[in-house]
Tab-separated table of C-alpha atoms in Angstrom:
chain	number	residue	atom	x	y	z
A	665	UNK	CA	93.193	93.248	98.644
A	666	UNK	CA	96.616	95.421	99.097
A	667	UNK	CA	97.595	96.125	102.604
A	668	UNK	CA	100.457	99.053	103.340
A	669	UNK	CA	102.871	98.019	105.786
A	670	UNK	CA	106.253	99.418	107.064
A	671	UNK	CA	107.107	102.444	104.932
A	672	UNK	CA	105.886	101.849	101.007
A	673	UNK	CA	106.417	98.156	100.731
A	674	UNK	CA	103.049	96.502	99.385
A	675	UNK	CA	102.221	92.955	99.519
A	676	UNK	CA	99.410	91.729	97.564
A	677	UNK	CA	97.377	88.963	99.727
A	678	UNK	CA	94.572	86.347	99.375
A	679	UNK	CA	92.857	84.679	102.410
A	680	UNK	CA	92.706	81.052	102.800
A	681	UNK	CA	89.704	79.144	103.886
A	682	UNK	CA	90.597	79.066	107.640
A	683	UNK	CA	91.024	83.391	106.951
A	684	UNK	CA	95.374	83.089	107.060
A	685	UNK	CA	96.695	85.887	104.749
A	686	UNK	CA	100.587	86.379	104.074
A	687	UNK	CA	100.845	90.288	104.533
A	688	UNK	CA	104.574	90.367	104.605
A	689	UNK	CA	107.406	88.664	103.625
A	690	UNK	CA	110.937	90.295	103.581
A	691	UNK	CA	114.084	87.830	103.663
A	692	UNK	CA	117.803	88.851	104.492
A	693	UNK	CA	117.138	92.568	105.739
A	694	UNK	CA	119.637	94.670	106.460
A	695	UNK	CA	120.080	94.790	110.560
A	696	UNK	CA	120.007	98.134	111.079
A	697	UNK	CA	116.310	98.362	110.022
A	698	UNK	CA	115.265	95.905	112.791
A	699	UNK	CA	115.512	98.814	115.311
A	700	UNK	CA	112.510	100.651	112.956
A	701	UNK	CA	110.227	97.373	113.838
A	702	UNK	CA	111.089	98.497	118.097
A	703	UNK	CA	113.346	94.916	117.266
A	704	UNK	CA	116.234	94.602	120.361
A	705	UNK	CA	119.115	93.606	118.369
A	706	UNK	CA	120.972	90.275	118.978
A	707	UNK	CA	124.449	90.975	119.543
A	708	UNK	CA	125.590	88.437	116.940
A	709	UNK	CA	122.715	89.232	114.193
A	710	UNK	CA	123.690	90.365	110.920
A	711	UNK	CA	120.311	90.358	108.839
A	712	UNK	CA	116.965	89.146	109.949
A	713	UNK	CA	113.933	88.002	108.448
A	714	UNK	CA	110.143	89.553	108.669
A	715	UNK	CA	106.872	87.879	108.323
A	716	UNK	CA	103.530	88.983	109.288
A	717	UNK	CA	100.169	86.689	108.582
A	718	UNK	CA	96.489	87.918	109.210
A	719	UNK	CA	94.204	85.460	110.800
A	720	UNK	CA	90.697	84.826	111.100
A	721	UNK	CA	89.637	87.680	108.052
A	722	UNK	CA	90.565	90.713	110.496
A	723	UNK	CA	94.585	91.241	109.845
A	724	UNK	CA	93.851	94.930	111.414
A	725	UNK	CA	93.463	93.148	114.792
A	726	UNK	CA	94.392	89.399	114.505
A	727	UNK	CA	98.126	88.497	113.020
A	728	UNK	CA	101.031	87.333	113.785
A	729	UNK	CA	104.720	88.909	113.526
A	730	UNK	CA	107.910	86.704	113.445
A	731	UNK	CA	110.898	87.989	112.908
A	732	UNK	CA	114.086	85.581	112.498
A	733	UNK	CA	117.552	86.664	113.442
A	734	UNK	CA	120.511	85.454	111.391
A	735	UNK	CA	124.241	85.724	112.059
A	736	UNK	CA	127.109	86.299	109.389
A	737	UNK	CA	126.937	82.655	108.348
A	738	UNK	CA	122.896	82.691	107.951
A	739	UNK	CA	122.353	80.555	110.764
A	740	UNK	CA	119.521	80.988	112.850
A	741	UNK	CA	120.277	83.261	116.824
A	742	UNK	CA	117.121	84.301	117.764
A	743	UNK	CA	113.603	84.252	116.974
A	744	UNK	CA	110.783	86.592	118.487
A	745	UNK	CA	107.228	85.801	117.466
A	746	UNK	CA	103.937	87.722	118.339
A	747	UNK	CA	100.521	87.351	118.376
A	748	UNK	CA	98.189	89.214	118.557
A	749	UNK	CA	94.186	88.413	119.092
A	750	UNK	CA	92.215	91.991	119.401
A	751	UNK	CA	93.225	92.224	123.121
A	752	UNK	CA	94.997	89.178	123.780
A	753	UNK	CA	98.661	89.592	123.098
A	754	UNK	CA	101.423	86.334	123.352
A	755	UNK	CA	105.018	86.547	122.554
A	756	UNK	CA	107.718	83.720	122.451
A	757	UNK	CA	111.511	84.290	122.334
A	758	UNK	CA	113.611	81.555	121.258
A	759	UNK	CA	117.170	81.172	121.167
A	760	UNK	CA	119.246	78.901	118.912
A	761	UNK	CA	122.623	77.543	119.232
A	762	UNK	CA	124.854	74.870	117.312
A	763	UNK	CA	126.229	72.399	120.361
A	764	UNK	CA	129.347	70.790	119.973
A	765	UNK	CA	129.283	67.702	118.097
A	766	UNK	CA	128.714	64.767	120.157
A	767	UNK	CA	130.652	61.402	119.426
A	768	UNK	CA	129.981	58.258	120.470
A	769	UNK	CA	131.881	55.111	120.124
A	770	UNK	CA	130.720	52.497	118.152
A	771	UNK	CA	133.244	49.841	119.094
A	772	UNK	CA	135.430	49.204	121.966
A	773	UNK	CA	138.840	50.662	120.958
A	774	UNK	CA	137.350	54.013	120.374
A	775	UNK	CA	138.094	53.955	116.447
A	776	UNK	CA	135.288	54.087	115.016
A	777	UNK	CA	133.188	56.958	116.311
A	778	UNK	CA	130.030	58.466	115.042
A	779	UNK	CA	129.765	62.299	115.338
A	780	UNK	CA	126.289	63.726	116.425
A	781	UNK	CA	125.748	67.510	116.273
A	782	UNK	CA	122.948	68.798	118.057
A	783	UNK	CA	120.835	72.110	118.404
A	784	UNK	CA	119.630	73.648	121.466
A	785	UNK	CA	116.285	75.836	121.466
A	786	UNK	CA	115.288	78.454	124.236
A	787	UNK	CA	111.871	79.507	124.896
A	788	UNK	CA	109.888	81.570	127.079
A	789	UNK	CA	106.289	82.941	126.030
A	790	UNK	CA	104.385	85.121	127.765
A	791	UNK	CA	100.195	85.686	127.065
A	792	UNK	CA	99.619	89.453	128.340
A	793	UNK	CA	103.078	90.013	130.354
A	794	UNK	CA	102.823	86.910	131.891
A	795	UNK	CA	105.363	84.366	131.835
A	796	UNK	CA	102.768	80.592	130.514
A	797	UNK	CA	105.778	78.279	129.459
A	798	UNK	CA	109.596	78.016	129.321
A	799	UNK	CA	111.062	75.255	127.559
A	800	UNK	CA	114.397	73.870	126.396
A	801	UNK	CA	114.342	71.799	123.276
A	802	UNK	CA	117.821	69.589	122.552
A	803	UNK	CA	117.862	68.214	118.828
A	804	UNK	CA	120.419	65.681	117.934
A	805	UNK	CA	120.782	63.854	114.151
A	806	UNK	CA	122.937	61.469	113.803
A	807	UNK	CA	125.004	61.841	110.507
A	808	UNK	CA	124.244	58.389	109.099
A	809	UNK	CA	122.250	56.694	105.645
A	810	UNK	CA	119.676	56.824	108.230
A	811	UNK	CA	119.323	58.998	110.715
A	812	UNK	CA	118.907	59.015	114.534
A	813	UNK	CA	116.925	61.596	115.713
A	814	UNK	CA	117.036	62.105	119.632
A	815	UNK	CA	114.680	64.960	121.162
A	816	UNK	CA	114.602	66.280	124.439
A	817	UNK	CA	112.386	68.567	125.662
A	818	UNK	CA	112.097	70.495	129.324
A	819	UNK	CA	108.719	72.032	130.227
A	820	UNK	CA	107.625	74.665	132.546
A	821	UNK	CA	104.721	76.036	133.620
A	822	UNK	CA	103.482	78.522	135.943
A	823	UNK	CA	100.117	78.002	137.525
A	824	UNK	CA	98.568	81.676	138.505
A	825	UNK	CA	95.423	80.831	140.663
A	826	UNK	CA	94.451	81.676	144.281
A	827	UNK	CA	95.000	77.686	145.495
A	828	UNK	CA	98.208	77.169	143.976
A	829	UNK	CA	100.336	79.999	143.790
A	830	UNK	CA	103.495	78.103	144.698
A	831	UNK	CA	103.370	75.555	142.077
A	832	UNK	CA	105.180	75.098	138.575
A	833	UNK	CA	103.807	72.077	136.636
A	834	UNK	CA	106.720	71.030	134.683
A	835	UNK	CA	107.458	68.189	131.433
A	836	UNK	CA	110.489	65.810	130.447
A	837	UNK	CA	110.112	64.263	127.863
A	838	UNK	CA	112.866	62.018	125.674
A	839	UNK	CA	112.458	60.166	122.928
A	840	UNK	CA	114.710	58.739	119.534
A	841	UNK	CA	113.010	58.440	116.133
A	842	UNK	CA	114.303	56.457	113.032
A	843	UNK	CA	112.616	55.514	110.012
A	844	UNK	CA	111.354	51.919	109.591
A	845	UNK	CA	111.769	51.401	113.657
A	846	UNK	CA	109.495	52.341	116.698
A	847	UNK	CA	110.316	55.291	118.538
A	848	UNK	CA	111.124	54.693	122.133
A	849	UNK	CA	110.309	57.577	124.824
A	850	UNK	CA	109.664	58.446	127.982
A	851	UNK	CA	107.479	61.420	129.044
A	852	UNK	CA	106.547	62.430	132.766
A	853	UNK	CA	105.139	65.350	134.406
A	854	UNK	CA	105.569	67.280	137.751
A	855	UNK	CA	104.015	69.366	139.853
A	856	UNK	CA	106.816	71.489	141.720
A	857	UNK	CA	107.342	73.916	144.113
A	858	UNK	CA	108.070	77.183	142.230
A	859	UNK	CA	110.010	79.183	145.262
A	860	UNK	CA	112.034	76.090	146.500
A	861	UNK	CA	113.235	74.878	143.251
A	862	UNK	CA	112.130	71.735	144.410
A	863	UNK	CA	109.625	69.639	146.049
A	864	UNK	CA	108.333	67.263	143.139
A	865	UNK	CA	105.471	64.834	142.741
A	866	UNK	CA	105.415	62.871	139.856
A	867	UNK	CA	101.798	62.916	138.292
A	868	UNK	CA	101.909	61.048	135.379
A	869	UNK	CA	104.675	58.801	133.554
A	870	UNK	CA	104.491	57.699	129.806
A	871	UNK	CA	106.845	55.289	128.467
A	872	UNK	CA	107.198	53.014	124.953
A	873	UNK	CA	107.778	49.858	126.808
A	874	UNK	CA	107.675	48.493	130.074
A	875	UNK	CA	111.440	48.068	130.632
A	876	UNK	CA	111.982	51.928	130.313
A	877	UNK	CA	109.345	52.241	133.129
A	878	UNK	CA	111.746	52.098	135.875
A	879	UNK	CA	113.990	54.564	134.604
A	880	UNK	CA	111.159	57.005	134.072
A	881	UNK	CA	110.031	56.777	137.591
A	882	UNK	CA	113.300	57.120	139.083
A	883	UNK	CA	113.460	60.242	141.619
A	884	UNK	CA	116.891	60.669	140.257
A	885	UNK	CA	115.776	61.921	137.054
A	886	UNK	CA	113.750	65.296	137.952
A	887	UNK	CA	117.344	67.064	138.534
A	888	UNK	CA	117.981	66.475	135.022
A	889	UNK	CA	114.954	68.585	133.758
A	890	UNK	CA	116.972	71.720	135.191
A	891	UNK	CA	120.264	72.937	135.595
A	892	UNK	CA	122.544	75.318	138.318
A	893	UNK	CA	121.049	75.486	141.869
A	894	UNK	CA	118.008	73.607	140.911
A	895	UNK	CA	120.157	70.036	140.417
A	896	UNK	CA	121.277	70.642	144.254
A	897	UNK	CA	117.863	71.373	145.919
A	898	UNK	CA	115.866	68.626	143.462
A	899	UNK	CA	118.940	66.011	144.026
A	900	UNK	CA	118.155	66.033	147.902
A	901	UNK	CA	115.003	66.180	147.387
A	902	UNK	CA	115.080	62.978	145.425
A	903	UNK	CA	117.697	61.131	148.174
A	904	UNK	CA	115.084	62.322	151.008
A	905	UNK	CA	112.557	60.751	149.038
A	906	UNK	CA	114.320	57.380	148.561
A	907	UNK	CA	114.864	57.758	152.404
A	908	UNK	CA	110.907	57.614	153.037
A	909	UNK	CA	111.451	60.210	156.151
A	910	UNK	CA	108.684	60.787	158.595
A	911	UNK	CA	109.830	64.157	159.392
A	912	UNK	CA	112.066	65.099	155.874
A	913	UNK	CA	114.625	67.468	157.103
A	914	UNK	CA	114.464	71.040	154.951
A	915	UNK	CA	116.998	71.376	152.183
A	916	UNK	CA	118.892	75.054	152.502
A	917	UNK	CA	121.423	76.252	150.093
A	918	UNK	CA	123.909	78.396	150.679
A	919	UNK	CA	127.259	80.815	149.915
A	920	UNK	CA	130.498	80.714	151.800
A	921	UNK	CA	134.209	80.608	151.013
A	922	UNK	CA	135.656	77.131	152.751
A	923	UNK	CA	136.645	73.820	152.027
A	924	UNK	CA	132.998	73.007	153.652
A	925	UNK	CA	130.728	71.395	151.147
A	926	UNK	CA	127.658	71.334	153.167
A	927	UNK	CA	126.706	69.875	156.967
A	928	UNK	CA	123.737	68.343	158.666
A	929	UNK	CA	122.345	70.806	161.409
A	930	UNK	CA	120.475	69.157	164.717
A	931	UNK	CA	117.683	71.500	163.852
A	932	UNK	CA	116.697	68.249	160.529
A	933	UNK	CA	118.333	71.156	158.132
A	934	UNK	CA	120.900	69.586	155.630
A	935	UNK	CA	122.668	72.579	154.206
A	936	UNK	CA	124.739	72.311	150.717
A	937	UNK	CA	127.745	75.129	150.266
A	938	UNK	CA	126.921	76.062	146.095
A	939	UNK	CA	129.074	78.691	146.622
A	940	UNK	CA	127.784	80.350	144.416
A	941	UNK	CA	123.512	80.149	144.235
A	942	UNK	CA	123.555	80.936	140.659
A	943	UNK	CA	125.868	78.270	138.828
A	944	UNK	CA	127.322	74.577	139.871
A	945	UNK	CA	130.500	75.030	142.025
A	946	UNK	CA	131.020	71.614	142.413
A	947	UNK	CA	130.708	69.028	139.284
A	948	UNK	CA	127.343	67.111	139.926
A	949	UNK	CA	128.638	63.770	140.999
A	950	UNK	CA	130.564	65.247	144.010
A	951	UNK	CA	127.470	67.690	144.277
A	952	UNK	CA	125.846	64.491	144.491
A	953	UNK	CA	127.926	62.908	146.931
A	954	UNK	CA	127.679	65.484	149.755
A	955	UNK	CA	123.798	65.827	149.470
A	956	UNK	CA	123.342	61.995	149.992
A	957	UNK	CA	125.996	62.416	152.629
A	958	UNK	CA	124.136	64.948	154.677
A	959	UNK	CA	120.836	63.580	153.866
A	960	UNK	CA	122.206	59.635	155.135
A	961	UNK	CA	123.174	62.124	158.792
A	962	UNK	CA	119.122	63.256	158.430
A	963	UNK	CA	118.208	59.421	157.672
A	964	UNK	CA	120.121	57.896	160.540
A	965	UNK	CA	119.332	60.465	163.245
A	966	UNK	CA	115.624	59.673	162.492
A	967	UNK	CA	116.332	56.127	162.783
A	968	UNK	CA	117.650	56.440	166.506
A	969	UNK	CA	114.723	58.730	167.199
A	970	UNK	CA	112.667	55.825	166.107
A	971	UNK	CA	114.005	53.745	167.874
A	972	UNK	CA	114.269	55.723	170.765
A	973	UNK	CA	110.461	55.899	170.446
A	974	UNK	CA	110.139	51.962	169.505
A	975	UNK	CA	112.111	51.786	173.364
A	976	UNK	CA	109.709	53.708	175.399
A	977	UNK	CA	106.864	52.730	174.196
A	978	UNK	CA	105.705	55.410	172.466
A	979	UNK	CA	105.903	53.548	168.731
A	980	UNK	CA	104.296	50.480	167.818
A	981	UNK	CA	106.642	47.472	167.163
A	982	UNK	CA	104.777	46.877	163.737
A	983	UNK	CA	105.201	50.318	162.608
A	984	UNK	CA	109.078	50.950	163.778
A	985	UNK	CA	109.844	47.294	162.269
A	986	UNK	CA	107.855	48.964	159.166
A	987	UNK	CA	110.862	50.718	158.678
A	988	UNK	CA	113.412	49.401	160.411
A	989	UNK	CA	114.716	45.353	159.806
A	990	UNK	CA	115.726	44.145	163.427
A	991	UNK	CA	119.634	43.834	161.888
A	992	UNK	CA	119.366	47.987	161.811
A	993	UNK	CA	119.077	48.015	165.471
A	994	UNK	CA	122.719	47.223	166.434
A	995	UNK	CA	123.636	49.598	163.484
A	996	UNK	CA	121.177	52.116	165.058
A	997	UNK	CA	122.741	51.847	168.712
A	998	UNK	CA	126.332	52.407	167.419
A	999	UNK	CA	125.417	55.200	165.405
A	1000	UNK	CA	124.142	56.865	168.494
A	1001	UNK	CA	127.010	55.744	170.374
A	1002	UNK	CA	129.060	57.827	167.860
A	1003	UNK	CA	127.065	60.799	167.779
A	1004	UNK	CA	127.114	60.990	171.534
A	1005	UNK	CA	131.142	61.200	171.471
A	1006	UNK	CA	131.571	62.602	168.528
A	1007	UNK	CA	135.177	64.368	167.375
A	1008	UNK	CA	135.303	67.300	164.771
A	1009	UNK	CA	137.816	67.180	162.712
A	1010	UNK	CA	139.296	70.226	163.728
A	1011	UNK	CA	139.919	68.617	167.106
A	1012	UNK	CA	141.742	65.306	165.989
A	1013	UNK	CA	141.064	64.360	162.115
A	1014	UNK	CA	141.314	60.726	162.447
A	1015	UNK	CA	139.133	60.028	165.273
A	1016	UNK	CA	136.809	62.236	162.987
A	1017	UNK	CA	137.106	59.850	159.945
A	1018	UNK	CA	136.833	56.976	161.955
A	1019	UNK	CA	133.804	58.016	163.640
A	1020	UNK	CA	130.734	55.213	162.861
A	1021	UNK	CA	128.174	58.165	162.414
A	1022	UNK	CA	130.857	59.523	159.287
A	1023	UNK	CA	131.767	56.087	157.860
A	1024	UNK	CA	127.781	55.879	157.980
A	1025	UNK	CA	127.343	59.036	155.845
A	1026	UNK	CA	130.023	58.319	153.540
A	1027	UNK	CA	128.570	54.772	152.304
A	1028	UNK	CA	124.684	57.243	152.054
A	1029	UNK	CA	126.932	59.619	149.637
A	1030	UNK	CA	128.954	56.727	148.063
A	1031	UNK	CA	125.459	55.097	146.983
A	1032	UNK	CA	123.396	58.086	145.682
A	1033	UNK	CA	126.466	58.315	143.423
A	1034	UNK	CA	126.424	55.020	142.221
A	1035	UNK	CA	122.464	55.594	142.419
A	1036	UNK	CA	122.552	58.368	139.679
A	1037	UNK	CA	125.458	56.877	137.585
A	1038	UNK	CA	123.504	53.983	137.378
A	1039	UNK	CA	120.839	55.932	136.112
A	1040	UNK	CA	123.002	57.703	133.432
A	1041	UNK	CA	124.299	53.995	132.218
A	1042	UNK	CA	120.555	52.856	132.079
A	1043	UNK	CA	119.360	56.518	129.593
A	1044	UNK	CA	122.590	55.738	127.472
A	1045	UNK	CA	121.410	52.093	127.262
A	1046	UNK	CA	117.933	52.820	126.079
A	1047	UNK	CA	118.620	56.006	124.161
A	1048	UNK	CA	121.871	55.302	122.644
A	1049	UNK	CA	122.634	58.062	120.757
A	1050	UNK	CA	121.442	61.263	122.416
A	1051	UNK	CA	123.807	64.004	122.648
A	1052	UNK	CA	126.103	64.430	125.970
A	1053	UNK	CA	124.534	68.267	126.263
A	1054	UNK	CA	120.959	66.873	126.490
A	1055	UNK	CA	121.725	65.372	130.444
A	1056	UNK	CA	125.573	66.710	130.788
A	1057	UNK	CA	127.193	70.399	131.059
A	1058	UNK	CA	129.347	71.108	128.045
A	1059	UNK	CA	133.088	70.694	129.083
A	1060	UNK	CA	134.908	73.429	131.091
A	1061	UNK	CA	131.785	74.553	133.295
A	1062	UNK	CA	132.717	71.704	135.821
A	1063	UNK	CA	135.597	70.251	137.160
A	1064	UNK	CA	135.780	66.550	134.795
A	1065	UNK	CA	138.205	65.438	137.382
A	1066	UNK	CA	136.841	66.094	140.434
A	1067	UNK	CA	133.944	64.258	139.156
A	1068	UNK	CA	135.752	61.286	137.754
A	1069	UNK	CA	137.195	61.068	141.192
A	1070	UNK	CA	133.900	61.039	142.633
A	1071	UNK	CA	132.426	58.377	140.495
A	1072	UNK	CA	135.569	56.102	140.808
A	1073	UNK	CA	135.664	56.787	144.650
A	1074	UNK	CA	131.497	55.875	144.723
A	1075	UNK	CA	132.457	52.276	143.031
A	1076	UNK	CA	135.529	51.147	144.756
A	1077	UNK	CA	134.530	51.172	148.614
């Protein structure tokens, strides 16, 4: 069988027994004919390769298309693959790029190091115009006799029905690979909130071994599956979590120009300054900081509501001690005390620092710091040589010593 295909080129093709045929095959063409295929041109592309296979005996309705972008050293950019079933049409665009090489110190001096490059791999796919999965593969081989392979891979999915419009069911999954050893991972999934970037449940956890089980259910890790505004509104989601609220005050982001970083409203509304809604202002450890600082003002104002309540009878001593130990009550009372003559620190700055209800929220933000560097020394630990661009921004997009700061600050008081 011959089959004709894009102006006089003629493959010759033979069907294998599951009906796959190779009707095209054209390596290093010249760029300018992508725009003939209705190709949109990576900026960086200087050739590109075309495939197309038949499937299932009927090529004139079932094949697939993939065409692979190169630049000027032959690397792969871009990729854009299509499928096509009679009606049914999916397409998946991937994007490649090199990451900086990684190193990591294999002794305590710093001198010997061990470089890791890595590769990071965009995806979305869509089945009929709809958006099914976006992913974010990291790939990182270590350059050794034998090498380290670390993988991590970012999952989401939309769920279109009438019952759960809202909700994104999203994957993490991490895992490191060498020959002649067993490969450690951990693998969760979440069912979240598609419209408030937040609002996780973790529905199933996967790990290698039971020590890596308490890092895999730790709330702290979610914000690592995504990046800009989605760390903010998933971090406070996690400290309101660890804060096992009866009434969990709503998270709002939003924009302004001050010194401000965000502010607990009496309305149970903590409110983070980004900014800016689409990227990270703020490095994530101060980020950090002022969520668990806003969210601690949300945690202690319930408490005194509580035990308000627990006073006048109107909660049961089993249930407010449930959640309270009896040492929280003198903490409790002079937390109100401080609210109830509270300063700004526009009016006098010192009686503002000094104020219990501040030192209060301070140690909350102090301790979801240490919570998530903790977290980050506990992945390192277990998966020792990922690369720093598989949980970590790539240096330059956030202030290193702000966040050093932070981190020192979080451990010291």
């Amino acid at each position: 069988m011959a089959i004709i295909f894009n102006a006089a080129k003629t493959v010759l093709c033979k069907a294998s027994s599951k009906g796959a045929s190779l009707l095209r095959k054209d390596i290093g063409l010249d760029i300018s004919k992508a725009a003939k295929d209705g190709l949109k041109i990576p900026q960086e592309a200087a050739s590109f390769d075309a495939v197309r296979v038949g499937r299932n005996f009927n090529p004139d309705e079932c094949y697939t298309d993939i065409f692979t972008f190169r630049n000027k050293s032959g690397e792969v950019i871009e990729q854009f693959i299509k499928e096509v079933n009679g009606n049914d049409i999916k397409t998946t665009k991937k994007w490649y790029e090199k990451l900086f090489p990684w190193e990591k110190d294999l002794d305590d001096f710093g001198e010997k190091v061990l470089s890791i490059p890595a590769t990071k791999v965009r995806s979305y796919t869509r089945e009929n115009g709809k958006i099914s999965q976006i992913t974010e593969d990291v790939f990182a081989v270590t350059e050794t006799e034998k090498p380290i392979v670390t993988h991590s891979k970012k999952t989401i999915m939309p769920v279109y029905d009438d019952t759960y419009k809202r909700t994104n069911n999203e994957s993490f999954l991490l895992e490191q690979r060498q020959n002649g050893k067993s490969a450690r991972f951990i693998k969760n999934e979440y069912e979240v909130d598609r419209y408030a970037n937040g609002s996780f449940n973790l529905n199933k956890s996967e790990v290698s071994s039971p020590e890596l089980k308490e890092i895999a259910e730790n709330s702290y890790l979610l914000p690592f599956v995504s990046n800009n505004n989605k760390f903010a509104y998933r971090m406070a989601q996690a400290n309101i979590e660890d804060a096992c609220f009866i009434a969990p005050p709503e998270i709002k982001l939003y924009k302004e120009k001050s010194q401000r970083l965000g502010y607990y409203s009496s309305s149970n509304e903590v409110n983070i300054n980004l900014k800016n809604s689409r990227d990270l202002n703020a490095p994530r450890s101060t980020l950090t900081n002022t969520i668990g600082h806003e969210v601690g003002h949300a945690k202690w104002d319930e408490k005194c509501l509580q035990y308000d309540m627990y006073k006048n009878g109107l909660m049961d001593a089993d249930e407010f001690f449930a959640m309270n130990s009896k040492s929280d009550i003198s903490l409790i009372k002079r937390y109100q005390y401080a609210i109830d003559n509270y300063v700004p620190a526009k009016v006098n700055n010192v009686l503002y620092q000094n104020n219990f209800a501040e030192v209060t929220a301070r140690k909350e933000g102090r301790k979801s710091v240490r919570k998530l560097s903790k977290l980050q020394e506990n992945l390192d630990e277990a998966f020792p040589y990922q690369h720093g661009f598989q949980f970590n921004r790539p240096n330059g997009k956030e202030d290193d010593l702000a966040d050093l700061i932070t981190l020192m600050d979080s451990w010291t008081k």
